GROMACS .gro file of C-alpha atoms in nm:
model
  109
    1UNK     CA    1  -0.583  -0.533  -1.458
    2UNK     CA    2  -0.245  -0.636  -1.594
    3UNK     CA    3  -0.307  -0.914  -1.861
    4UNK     CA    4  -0.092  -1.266  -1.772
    5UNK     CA    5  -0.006  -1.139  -1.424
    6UNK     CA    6  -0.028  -1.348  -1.159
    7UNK     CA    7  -0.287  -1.229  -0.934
    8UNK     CA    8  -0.329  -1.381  -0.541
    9UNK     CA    9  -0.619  -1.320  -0.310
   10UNK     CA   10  -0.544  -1.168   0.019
   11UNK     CA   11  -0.878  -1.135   0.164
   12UNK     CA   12  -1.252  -1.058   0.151
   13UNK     CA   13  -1.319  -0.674   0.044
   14UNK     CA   14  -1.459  -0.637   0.436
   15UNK     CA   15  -1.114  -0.711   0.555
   16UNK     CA   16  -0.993  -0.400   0.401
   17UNK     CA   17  -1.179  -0.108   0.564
   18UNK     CA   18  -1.148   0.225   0.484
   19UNK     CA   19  -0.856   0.447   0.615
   20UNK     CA   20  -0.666   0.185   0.789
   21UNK     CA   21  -0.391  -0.035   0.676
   22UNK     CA   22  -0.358  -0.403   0.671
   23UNK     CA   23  -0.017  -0.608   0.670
   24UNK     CA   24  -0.008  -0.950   0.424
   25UNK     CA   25   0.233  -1.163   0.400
   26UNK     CA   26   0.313  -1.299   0.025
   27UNK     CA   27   0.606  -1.505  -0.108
   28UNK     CA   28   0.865  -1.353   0.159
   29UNK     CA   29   0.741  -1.064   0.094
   30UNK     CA   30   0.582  -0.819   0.305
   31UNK     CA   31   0.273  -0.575   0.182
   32UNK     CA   32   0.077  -0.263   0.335
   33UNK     CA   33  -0.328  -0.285   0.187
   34UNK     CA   34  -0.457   0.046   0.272
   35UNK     CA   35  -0.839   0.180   0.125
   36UNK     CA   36  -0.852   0.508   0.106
   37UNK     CA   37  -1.196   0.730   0.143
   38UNK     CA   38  -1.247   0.755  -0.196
   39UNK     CA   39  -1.277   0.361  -0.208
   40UNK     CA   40  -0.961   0.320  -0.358
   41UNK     CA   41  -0.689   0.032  -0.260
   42UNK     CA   42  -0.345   0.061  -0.238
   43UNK     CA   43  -0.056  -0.205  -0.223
   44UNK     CA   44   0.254  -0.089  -0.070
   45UNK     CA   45   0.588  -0.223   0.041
   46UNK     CA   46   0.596  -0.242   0.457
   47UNK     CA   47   0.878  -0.075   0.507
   48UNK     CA   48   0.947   0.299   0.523
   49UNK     CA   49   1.208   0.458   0.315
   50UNK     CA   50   1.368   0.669   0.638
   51UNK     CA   51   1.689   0.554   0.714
   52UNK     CA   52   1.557   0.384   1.045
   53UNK     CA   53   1.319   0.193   0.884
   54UNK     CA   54   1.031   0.072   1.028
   55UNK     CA   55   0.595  -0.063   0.905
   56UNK     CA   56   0.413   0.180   0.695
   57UNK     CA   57   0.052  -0.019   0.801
   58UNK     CA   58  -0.011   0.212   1.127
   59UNK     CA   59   0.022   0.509   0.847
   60UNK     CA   60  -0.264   0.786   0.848
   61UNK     CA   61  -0.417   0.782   0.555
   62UNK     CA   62  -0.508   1.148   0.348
   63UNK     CA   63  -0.669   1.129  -0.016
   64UNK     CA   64  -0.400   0.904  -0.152
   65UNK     CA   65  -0.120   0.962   0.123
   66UNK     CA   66  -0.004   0.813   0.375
   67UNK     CA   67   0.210   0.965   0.617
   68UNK     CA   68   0.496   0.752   0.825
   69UNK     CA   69   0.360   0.666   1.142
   70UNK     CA   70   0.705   0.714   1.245
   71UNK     CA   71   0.861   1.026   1.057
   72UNK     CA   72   0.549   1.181   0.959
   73UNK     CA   73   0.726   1.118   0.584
   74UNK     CA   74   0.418   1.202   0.333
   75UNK     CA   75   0.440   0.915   0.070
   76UNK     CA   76   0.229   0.894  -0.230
   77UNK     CA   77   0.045   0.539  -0.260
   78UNK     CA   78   0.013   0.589  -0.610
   79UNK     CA   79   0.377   0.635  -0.738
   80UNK     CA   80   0.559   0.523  -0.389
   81UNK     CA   81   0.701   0.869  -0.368
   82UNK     CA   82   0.767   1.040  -0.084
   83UNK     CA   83   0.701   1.396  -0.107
   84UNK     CA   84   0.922   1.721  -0.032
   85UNK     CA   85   1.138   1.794   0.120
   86UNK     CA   86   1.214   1.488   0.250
   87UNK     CA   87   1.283   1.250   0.015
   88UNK     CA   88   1.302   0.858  -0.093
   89UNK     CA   89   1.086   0.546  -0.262
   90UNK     CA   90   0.852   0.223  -0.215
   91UNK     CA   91   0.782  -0.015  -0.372
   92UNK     CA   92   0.400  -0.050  -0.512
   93UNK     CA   93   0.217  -0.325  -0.638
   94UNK     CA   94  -0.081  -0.364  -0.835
   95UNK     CA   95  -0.388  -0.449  -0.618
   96UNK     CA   96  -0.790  -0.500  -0.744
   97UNK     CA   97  -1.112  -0.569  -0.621
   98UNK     CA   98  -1.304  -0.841  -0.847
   99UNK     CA   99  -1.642  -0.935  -0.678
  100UNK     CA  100  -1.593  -0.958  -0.315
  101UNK     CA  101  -1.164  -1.081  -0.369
  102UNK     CA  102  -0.895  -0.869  -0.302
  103UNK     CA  103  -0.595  -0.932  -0.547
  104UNK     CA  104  -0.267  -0.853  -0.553
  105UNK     CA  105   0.047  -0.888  -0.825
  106UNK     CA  106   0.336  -0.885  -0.680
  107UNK     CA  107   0.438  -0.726  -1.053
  108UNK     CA  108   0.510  -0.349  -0.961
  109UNK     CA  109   0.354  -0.059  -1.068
   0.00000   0.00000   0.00000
């Protein structure tokens, strides 16, 4: 956890199952929660880096991809990265479990 970050709770760890992304809305700004199989979570800008645009939440989630629900772009949730050969960037944010509270910073990774 990053020490004198501010950290806000988004939801009960239930609200975050696994393999499926969740929108939240924090300070303006708008934030894709996914959990991957491997019990990980992932903060991610909602907005996909193809030139159209468009919400990363309806993603598929692989390991710790996610692929564009509407470009099939493969991005990396742990660097924001999309992967060859297309090409491009997200923001990510740091996001925790602590007890039963998910947190998020909206410091980025």
């Amino acid at each position: 956890m990053i020490k004198n970050a501010e950290w806000l709770v988004v939801g009960h760890s239930k609200d975050f199952p696994i393999r499926i992304g969740r929108t939240i809305h924090i300070k303006g700004t708008e934030i894709a929660v996914f959990r991957t199989s491997e019990n990980e979570l992932y903060a991610v800008e909602n907005f996909s880096p193809h030139p159209k645009g468009g919400p990363l939440t309806e993603a598929i989630v692989s390991g710790h991809y996610i692929y564009d629900p509407l470009y099939d772009w493969k991005i990396d949730l742990q660097t924001g990265t999309v992967q060859e050969p297309d090409h491009g960037q997200i923001k990510t944010f740091v996001v925790c479990e602590e007890g039963e509270e998910v947190k998020i910073s909206l410091e980025m990774v």
